[in-house]
mmCIF file of C-alpha atoms and ligand atoms in Angstrom:
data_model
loop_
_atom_site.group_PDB
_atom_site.id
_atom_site.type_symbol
_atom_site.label_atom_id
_atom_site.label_comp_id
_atom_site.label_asym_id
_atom_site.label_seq_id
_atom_site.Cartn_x
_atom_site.Cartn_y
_atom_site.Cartn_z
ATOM 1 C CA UNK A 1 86.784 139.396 100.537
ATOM 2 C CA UNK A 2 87.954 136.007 101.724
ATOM 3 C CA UNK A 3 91.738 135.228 103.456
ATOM 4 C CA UNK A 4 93.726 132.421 102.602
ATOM 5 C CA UNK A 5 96.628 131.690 104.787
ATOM 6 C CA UNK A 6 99.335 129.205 104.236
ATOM 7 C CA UNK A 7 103.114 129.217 105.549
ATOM 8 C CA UNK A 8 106.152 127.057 104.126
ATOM 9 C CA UNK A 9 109.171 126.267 106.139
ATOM 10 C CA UNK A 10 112.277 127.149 104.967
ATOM 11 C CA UNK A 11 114.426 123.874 105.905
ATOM 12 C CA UNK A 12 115.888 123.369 102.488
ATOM 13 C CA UNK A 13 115.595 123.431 98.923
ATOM 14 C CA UNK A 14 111.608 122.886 97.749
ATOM 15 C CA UNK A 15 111.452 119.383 95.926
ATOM 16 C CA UNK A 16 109.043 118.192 93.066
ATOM 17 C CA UNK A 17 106.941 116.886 95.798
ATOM 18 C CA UNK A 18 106.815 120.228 97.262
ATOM 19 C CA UNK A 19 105.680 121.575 94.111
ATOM 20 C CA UNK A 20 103.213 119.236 92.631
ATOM 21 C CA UNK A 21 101.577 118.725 96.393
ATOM 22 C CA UNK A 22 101.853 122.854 97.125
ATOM 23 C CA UNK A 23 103.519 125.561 94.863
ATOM 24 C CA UNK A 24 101.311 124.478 91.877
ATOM 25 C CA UNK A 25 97.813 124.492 94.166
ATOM 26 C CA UNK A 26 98.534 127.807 94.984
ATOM 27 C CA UNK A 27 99.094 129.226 91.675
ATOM 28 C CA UNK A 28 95.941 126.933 90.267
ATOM 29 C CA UNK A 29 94.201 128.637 93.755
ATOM 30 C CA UNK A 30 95.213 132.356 92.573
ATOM 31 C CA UNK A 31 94.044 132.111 89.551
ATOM 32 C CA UNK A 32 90.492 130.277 90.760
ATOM 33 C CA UNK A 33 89.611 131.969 93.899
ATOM 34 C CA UNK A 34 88.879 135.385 92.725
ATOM 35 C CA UNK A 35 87.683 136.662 95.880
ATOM 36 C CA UNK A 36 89.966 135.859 98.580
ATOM 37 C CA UNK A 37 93.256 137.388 99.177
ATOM 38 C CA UNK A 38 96.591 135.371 99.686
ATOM 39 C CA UNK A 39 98.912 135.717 102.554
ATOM 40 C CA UNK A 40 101.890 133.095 101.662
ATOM 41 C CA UNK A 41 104.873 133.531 104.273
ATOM 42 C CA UNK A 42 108.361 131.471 104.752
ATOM 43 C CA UNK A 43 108.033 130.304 108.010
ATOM 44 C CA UNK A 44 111.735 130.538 109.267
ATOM 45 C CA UNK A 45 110.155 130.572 112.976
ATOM 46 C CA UNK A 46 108.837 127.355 112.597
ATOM 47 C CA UNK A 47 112.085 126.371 110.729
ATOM 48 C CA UNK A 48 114.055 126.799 114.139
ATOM 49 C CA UNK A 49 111.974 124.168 116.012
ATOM 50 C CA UNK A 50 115.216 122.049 115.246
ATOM 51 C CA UNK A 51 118.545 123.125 114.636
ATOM 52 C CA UNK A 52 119.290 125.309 111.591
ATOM 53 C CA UNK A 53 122.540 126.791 110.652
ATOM 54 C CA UNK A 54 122.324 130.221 110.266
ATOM 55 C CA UNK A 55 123.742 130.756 106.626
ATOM 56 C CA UNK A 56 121.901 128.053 105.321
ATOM 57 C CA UNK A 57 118.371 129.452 106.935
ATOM 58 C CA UNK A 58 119.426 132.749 105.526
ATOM 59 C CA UNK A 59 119.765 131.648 102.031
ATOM 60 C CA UNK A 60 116.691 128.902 102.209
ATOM 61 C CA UNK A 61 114.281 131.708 103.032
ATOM 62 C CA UNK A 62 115.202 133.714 100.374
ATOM 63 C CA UNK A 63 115.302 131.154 97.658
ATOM 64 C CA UNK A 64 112.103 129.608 98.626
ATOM 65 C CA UNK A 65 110.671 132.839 98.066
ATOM 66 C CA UNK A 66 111.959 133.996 94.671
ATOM 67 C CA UNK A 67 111.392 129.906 93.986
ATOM 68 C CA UNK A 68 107.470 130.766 94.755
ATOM 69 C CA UNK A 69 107.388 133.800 92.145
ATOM 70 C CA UNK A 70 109.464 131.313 89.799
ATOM 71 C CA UNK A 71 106.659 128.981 89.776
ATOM 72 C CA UNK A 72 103.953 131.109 89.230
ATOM 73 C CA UNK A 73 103.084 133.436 92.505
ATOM 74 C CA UNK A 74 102.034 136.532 90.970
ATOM 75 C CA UNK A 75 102.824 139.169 93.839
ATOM 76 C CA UNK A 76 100.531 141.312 92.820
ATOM 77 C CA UNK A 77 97.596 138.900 93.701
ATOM 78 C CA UNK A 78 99.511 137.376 97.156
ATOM 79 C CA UNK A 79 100.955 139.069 99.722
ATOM 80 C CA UNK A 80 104.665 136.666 99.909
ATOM 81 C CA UNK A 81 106.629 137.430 103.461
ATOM 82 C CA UNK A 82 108.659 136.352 106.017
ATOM 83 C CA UNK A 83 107.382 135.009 109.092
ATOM 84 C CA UNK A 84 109.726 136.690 111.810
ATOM 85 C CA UNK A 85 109.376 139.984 109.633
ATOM 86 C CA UNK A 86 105.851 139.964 111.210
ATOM 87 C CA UNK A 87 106.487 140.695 115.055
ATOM 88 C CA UNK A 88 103.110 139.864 115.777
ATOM 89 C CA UNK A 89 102.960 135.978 114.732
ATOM 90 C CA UNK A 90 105.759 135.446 117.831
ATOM 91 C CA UNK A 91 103.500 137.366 120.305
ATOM 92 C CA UNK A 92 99.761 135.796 119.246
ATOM 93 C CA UNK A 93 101.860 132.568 119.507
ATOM 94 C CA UNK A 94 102.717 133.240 122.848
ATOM 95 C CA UNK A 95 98.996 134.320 123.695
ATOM 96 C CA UNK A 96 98.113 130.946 121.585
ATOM 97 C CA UNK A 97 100.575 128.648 124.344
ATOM 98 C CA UNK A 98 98.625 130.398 126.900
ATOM 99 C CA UNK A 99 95.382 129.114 126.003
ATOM 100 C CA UNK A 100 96.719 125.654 124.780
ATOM 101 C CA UNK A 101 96.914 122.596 127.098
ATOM 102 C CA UNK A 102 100.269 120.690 127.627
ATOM 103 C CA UNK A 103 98.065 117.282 127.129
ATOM 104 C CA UNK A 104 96.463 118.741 123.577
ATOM 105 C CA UNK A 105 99.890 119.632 122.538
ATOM 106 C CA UNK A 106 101.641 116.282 124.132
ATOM 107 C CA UNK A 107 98.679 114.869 121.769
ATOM 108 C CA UNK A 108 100.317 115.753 118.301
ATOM 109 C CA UNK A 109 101.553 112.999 116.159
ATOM 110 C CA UNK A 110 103.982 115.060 114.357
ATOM 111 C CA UNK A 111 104.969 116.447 118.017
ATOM 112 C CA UNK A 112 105.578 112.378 118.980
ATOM 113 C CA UNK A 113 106.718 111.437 115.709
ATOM 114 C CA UNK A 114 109.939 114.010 115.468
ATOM 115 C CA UNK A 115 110.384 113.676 118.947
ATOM 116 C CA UNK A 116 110.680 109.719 118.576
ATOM 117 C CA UNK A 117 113.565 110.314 116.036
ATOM 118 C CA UNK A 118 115.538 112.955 117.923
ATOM 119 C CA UNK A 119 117.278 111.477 121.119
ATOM 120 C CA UNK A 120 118.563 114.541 122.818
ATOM 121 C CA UNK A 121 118.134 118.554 123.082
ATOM 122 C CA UNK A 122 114.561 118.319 121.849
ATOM 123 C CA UNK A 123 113.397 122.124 121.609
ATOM 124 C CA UNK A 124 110.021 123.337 123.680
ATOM 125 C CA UNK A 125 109.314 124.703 120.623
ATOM 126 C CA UNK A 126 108.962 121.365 118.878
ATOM 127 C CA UNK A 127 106.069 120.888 121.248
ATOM 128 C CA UNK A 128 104.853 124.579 121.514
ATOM 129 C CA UNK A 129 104.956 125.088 117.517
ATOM 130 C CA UNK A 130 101.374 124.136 116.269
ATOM 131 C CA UNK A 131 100.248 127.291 118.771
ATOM 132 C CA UNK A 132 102.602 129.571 116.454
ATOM 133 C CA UNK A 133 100.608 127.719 113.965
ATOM 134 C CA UNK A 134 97.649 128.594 115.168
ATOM 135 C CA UNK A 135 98.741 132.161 115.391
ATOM 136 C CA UNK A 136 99.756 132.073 112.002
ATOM 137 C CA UNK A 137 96.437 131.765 110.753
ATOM 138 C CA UNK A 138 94.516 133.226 113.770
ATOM 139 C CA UNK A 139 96.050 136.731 113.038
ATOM 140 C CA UNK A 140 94.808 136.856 109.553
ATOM 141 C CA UNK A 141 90.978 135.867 110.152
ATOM 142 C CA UNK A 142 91.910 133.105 107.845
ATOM 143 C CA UNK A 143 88.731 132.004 106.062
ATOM 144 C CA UNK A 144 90.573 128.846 103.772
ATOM 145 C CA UNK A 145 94.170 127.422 104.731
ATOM 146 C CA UNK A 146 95.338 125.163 101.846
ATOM 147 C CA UNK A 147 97.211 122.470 103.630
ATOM 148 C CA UNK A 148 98.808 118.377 103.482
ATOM 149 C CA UNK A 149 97.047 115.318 105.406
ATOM 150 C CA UNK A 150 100.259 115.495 107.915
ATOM 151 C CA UNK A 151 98.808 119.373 108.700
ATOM 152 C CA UNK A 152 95.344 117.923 109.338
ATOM 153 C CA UNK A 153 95.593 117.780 113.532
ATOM 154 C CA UNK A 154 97.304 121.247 113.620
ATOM 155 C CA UNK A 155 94.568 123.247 112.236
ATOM 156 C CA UNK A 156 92.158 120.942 114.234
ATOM 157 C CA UNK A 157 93.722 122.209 117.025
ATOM 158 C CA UNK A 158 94.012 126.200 115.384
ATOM 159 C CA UNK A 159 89.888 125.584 115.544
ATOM 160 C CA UNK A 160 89.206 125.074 119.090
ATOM 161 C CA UNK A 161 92.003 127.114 119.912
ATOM 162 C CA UNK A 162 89.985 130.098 118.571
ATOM 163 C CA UNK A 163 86.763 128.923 120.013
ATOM 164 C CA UNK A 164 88.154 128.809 122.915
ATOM 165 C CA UNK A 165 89.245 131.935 123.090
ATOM 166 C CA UNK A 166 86.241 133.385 121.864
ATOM 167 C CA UNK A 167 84.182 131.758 124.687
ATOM 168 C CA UNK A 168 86.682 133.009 127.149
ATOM 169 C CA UNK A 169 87.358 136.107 126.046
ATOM 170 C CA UNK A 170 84.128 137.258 123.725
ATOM 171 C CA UNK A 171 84.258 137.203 119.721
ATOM 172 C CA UNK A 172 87.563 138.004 118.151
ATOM 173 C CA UNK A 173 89.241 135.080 116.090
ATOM 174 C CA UNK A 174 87.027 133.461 112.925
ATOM 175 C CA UNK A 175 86.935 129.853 113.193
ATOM 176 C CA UNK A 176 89.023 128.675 110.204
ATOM 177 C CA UNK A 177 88.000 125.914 107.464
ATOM 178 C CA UNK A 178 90.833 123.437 106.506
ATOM 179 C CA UNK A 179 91.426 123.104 101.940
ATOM 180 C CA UNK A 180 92.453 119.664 100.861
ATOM 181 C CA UNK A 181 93.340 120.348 97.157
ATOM 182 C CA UNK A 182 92.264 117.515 95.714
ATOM 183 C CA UNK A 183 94.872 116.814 93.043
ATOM 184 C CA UNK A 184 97.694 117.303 95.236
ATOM 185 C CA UNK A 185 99.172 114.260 95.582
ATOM 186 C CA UNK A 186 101.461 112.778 97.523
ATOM 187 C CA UNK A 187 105.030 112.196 95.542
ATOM 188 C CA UNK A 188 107.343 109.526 96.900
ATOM 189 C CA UNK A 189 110.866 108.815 96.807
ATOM 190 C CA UNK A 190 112.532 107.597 93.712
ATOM 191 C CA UNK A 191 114.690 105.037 95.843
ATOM 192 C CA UNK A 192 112.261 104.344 97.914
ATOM 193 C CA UNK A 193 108.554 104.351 96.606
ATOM 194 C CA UNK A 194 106.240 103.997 99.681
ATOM 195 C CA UNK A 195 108.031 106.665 101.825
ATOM 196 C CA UNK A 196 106.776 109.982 100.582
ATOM 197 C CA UNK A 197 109.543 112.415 98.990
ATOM 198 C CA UNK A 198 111.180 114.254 101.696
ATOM 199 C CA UNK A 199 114.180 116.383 101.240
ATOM 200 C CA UNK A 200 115.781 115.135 104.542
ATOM 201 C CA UNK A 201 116.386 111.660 102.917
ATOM 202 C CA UNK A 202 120.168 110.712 102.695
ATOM 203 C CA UNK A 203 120.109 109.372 99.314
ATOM 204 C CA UNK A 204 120.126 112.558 97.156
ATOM 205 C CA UNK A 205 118.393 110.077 94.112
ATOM 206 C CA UNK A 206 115.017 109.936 96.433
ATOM 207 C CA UNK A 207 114.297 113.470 95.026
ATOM 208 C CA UNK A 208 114.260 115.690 92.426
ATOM 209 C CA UNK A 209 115.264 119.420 94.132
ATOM 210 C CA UNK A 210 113.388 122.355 91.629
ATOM 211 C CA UNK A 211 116.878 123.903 91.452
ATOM 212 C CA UNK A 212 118.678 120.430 90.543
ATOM 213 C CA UNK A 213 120.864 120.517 87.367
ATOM 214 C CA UNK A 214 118.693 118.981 84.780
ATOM 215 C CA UNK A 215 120.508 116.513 83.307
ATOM 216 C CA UNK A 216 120.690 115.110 87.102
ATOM 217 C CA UNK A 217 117.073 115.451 87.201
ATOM 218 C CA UNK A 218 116.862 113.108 83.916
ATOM 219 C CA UNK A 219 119.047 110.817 85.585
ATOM 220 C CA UNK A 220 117.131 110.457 88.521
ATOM 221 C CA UNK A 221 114.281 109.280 87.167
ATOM 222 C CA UNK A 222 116.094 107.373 84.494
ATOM 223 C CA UNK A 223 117.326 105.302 87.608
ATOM 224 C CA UNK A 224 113.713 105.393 89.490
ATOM 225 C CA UNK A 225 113.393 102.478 91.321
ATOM 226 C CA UNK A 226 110.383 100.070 89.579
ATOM 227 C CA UNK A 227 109.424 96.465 89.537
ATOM 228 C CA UNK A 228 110.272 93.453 88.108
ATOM 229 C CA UNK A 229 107.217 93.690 86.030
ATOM 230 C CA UNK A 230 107.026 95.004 82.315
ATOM 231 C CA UNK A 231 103.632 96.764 82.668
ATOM 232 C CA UNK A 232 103.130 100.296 83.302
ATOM 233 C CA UNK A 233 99.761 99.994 85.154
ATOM 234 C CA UNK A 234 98.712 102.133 88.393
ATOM 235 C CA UNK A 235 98.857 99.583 91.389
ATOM 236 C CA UNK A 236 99.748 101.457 94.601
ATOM 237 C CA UNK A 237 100.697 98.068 96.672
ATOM 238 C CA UNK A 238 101.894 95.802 94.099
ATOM 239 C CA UNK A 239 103.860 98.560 91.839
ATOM 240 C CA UNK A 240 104.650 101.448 94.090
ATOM 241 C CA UNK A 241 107.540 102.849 91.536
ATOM 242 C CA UNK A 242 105.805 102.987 88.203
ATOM 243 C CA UNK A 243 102.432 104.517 90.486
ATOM 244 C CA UNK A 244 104.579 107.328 91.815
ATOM 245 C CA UNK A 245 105.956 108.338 88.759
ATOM 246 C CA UNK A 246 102.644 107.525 86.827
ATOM 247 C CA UNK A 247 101.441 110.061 89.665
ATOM 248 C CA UNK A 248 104.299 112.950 88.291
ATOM 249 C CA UNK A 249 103.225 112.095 84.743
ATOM 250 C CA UNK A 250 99.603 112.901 85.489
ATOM 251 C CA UNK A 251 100.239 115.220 88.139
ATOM 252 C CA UNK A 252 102.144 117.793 85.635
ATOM 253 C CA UNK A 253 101.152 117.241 81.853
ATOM 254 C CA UNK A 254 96.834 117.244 83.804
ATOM 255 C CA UNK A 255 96.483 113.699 81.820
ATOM 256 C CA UNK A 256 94.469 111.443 83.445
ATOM 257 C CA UNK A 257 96.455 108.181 84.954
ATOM 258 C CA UNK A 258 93.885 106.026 82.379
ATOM 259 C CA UNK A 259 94.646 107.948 79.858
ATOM 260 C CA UNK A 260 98.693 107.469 80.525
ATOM 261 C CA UNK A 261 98.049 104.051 80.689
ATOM 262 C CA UNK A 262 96.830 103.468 77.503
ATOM 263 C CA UNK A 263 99.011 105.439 75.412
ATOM 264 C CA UNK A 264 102.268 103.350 77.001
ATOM 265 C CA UNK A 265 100.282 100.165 77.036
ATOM 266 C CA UNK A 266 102.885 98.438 74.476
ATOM 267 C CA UNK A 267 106.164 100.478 75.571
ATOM 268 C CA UNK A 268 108.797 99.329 78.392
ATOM 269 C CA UNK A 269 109.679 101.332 81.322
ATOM 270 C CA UNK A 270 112.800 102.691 79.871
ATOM 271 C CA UNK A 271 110.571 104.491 77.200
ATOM 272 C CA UNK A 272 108.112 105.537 79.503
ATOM 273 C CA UNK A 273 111.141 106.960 81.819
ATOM 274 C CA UNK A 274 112.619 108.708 79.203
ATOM 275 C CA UNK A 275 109.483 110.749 78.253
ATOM 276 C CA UNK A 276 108.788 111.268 81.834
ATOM 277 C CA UNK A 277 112.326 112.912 82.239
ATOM 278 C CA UNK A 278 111.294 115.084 79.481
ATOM 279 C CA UNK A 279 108.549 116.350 81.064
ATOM 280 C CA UNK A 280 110.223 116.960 84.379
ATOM 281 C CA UNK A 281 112.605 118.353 82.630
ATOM 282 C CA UNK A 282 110.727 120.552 80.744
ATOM 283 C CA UNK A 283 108.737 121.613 83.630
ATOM 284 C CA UNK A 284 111.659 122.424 85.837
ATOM 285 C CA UNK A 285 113.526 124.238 83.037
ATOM 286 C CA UNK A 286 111.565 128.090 83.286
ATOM 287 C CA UNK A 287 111.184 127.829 86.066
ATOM 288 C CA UNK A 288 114.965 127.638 86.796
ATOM 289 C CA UNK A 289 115.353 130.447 84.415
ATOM 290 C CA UNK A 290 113.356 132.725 86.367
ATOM 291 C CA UNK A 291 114.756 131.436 89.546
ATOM 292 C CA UNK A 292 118.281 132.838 87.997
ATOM 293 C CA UNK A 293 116.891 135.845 86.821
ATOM 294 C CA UNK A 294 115.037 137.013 90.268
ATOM 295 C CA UNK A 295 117.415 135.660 93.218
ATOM 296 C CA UNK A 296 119.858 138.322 93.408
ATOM 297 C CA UNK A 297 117.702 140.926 92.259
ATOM 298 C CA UNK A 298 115.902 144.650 93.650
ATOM 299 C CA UNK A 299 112.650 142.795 92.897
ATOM 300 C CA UNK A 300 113.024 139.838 94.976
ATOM 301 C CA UNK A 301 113.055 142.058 98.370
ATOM 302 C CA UNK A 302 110.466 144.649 97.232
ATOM 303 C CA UNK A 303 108.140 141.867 97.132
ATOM 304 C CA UNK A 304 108.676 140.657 100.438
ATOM 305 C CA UNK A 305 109.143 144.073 101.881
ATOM 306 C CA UNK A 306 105.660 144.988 100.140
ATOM 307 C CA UNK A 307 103.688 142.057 101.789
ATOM 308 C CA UNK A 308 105.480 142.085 105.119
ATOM 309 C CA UNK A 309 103.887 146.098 104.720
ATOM 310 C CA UNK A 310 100.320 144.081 104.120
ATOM 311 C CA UNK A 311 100.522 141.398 106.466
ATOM 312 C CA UNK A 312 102.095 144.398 109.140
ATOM 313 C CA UNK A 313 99.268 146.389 109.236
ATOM 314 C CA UNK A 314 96.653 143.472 109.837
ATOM 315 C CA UNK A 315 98.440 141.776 112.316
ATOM 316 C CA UNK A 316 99.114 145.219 114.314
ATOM 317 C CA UNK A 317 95.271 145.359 114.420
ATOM 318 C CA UNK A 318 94.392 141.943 115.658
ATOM 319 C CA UNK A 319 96.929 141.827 118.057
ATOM 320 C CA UNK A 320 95.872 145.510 119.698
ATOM 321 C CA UNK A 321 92.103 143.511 119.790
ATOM 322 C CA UNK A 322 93.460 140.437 121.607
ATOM 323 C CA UNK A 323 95.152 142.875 124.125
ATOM 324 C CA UNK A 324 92.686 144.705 124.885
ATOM 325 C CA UNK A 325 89.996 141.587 125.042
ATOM 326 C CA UNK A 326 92.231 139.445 127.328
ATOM 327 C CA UNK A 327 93.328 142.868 129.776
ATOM 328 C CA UNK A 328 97.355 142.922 128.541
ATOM 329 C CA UNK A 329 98.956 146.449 128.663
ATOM 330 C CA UNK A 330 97.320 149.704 129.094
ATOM 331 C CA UNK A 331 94.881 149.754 126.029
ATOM 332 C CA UNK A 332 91.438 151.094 127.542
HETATM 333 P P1 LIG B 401 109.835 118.451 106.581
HETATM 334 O O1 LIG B 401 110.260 117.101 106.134
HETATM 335 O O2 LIG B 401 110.977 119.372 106.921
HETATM 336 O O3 LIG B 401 108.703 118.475 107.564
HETATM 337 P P2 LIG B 401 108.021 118.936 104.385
HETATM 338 O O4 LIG B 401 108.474 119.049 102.963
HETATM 339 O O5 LIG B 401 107.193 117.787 104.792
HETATM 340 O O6 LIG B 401 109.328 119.132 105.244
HETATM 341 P P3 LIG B 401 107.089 121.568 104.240
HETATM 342 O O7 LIG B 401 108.335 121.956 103.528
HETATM 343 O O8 LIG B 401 106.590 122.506 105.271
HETATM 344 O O9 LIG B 401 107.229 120.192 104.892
HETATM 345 O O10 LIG B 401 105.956 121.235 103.201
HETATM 346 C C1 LIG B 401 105.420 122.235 102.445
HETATM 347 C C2 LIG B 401 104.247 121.718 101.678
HETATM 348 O O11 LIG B 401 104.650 120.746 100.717
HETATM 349 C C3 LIG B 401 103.191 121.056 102.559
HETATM 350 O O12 LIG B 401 101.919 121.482 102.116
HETATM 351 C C4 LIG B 401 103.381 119.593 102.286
HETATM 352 O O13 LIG B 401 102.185 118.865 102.451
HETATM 353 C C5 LIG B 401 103.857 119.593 100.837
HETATM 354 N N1 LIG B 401 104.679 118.421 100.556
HETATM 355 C C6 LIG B 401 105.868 118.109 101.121
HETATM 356 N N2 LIG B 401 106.359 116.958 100.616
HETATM 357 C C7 LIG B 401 105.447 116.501 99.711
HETATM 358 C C8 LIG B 401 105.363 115.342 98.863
HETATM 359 N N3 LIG B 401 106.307 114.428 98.826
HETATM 360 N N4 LIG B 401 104.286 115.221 98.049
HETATM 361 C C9 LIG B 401 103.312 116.157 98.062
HETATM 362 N N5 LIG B 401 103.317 117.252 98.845
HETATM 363 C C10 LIG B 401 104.367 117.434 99.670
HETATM 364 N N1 LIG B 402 103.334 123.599 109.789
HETATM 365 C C1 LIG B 402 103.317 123.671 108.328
HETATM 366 C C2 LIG B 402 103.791 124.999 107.833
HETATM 367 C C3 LIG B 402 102.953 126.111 108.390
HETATM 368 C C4 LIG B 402 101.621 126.474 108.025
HETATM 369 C C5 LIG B 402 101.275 127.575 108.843
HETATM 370 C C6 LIG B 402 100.715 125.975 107.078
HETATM 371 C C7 LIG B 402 103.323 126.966 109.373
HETATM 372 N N2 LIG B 402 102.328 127.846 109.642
HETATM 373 C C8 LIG B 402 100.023 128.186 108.732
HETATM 374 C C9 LIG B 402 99.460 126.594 106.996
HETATM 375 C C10 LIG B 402 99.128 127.681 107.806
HETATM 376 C C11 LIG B 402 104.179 122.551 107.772
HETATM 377 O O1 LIG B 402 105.023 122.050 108.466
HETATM 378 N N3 LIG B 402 103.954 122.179 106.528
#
């Protein structure tokens, strides 16, 4: 049996962008991969690399989860948890820092590019975090982590992380293989169509949230910025707009962007707008309902009690390895 890893952090409400590049690969991935088992956690740990206040983490960490089962996580094929649930992903991280380098970790471009926009009380653990990272995956023997471009350096670093600790301290971590889905696109921002759809933007019409009241969510991309232009054509750096949301088109009906093309060939924008806040709409709609029906529920927290049970019991093990490999305690 194969392991595939992946964490989420809980630092708001998921957006469409989280979901078309994410959610939806890993319910495609459950259904394809057979052979592997899932370990999906909400990774409030790495959430509190920068400030969070503490009844919006709370609430974020659940929703994200019973957002994960709305969209198609079938518990009974992943283990869903929460990262600090796990003791043992705050102590291999520790182990982790004390393999890593200050210079590899000075190195990250996420590290330099959060720490560029933040002028004071930057946390160590905004430098520190892609060791907790590595632990995250480290822990689990992680054969496949699904992850984005921007995640690319981090598991770089997760490999030679566990080489090196293998050299130094014999064989105990498997070297783990990065998963680029391939149709998981990159969604940008409605206002602004060459900066990628983030749920930090100010401008609450730069995304769609899954939980957004639908008749927003229509708005929104009724009011999509677009072009000058009348043709609804893919052109990444001439028509950014119509791409992106020719991108959500394609992304969620699985219609090829050709194939969109030529069915709006003689319509205007407003037309194609309206049908594509149909679909959105349409998408976003069960899932809500499910959302509604699980949140406050029994359910919601047996499934996250079950996999923290899961992902307990294999951490516990790995962890009482690394100990005893690297001379920590009093384990013979
Ligand atoms: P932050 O801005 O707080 O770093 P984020 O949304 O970039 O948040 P996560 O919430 O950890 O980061 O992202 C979860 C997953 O969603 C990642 O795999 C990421 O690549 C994917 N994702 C995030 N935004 C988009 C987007 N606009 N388009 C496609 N995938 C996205
Ligand atoms: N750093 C990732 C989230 C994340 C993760 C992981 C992804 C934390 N631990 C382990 C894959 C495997 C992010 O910011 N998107």
């Amino acid at each position: 049996m194969k392991r595939l890893v992946s964490g989420i952090k809980p630092t708001g409400s998921l957006t469409l962008g989280n979901y078309i590049g994410a959610l939806r690969q890993f319910v495609k991935l459950q259904e394809e991969l057979i052979d592997t088992e899932f370990f999906i956690f909400i990774a409030d740990l790495h959430a509190i690399t920068t400030p969070q206040e503490r009844q919006a983490l709370k609430k974020n960490i659940k929703s994200i989860a019973a957002l994960y089962i709305a969209c198609g996580l079938d518990p009974k094929k992943v283990n869903l948890f929460v990262q600090s649930e796990v003791q043992e992903h705050a102590t291999l991280g520790y182990i982790m820092e004390s393999t890593a380098y200050v210079g590899e970790m000075e190195r990250m471009t996420q590290y330099k590019d959060k720490k560029g926009k933040q002028t004071e009380g930057i946390r160590t653990s905004l430098l520190t975090y892609p060791a907790l990272m590595a632990a995250d995956i480290l822990l689990y023997d992680a054969d496949i982590v699904p992850i984005g471009d921007d995640q690319k350096q981090h598991l770089e670093l997760t490999r030679n992380l566990a080489q090196r600790f293998n050299n130094l301290y014999g064989d105990t971590f498997v070297v783990p293989e990065g998963f680029f889905p391939k149709t998981g696109a990159r969604i940008k921002s409605l206002t602004e169509p060459t900066k990628k759809m983030d749920k930090s933007a100010e401008n609450p019409k730069a995304y769609i949230l899954l939980l957004d009241d639908l008749n927003q969510v229509k708005n929104k991309i009724r009011s999509a910025v677009t072009d000058s232009d009348t043709e609804i054509r893919y052109d990444l750096k001439n028509k950014a707009g119509i791409s992106n949301l020719l991108t959500i088109y394609a992304s969620l009906t699985d219609i090829s962007i050709k194939e969109i093309e030529e069915k709006y060939k003689n319509s205007s924008y407003k037309e194609f707008k309206e049908d594509l806040a149909n679909i959105v709409a349409d998408t976003l709609a069960p899932i809500q309902e499910k959302y509604n029906e699980i949140i406050s529920s029994p359910y919601l927290d047996e499934v996250l009690d079950m996999g923290r049970e899961k992902a307990s019991l294999i951490a516990r093990k790995k962890i009482f390895k690394v100990y005893k490999r690297m001379g920590l305690g009093r384990i013979k």
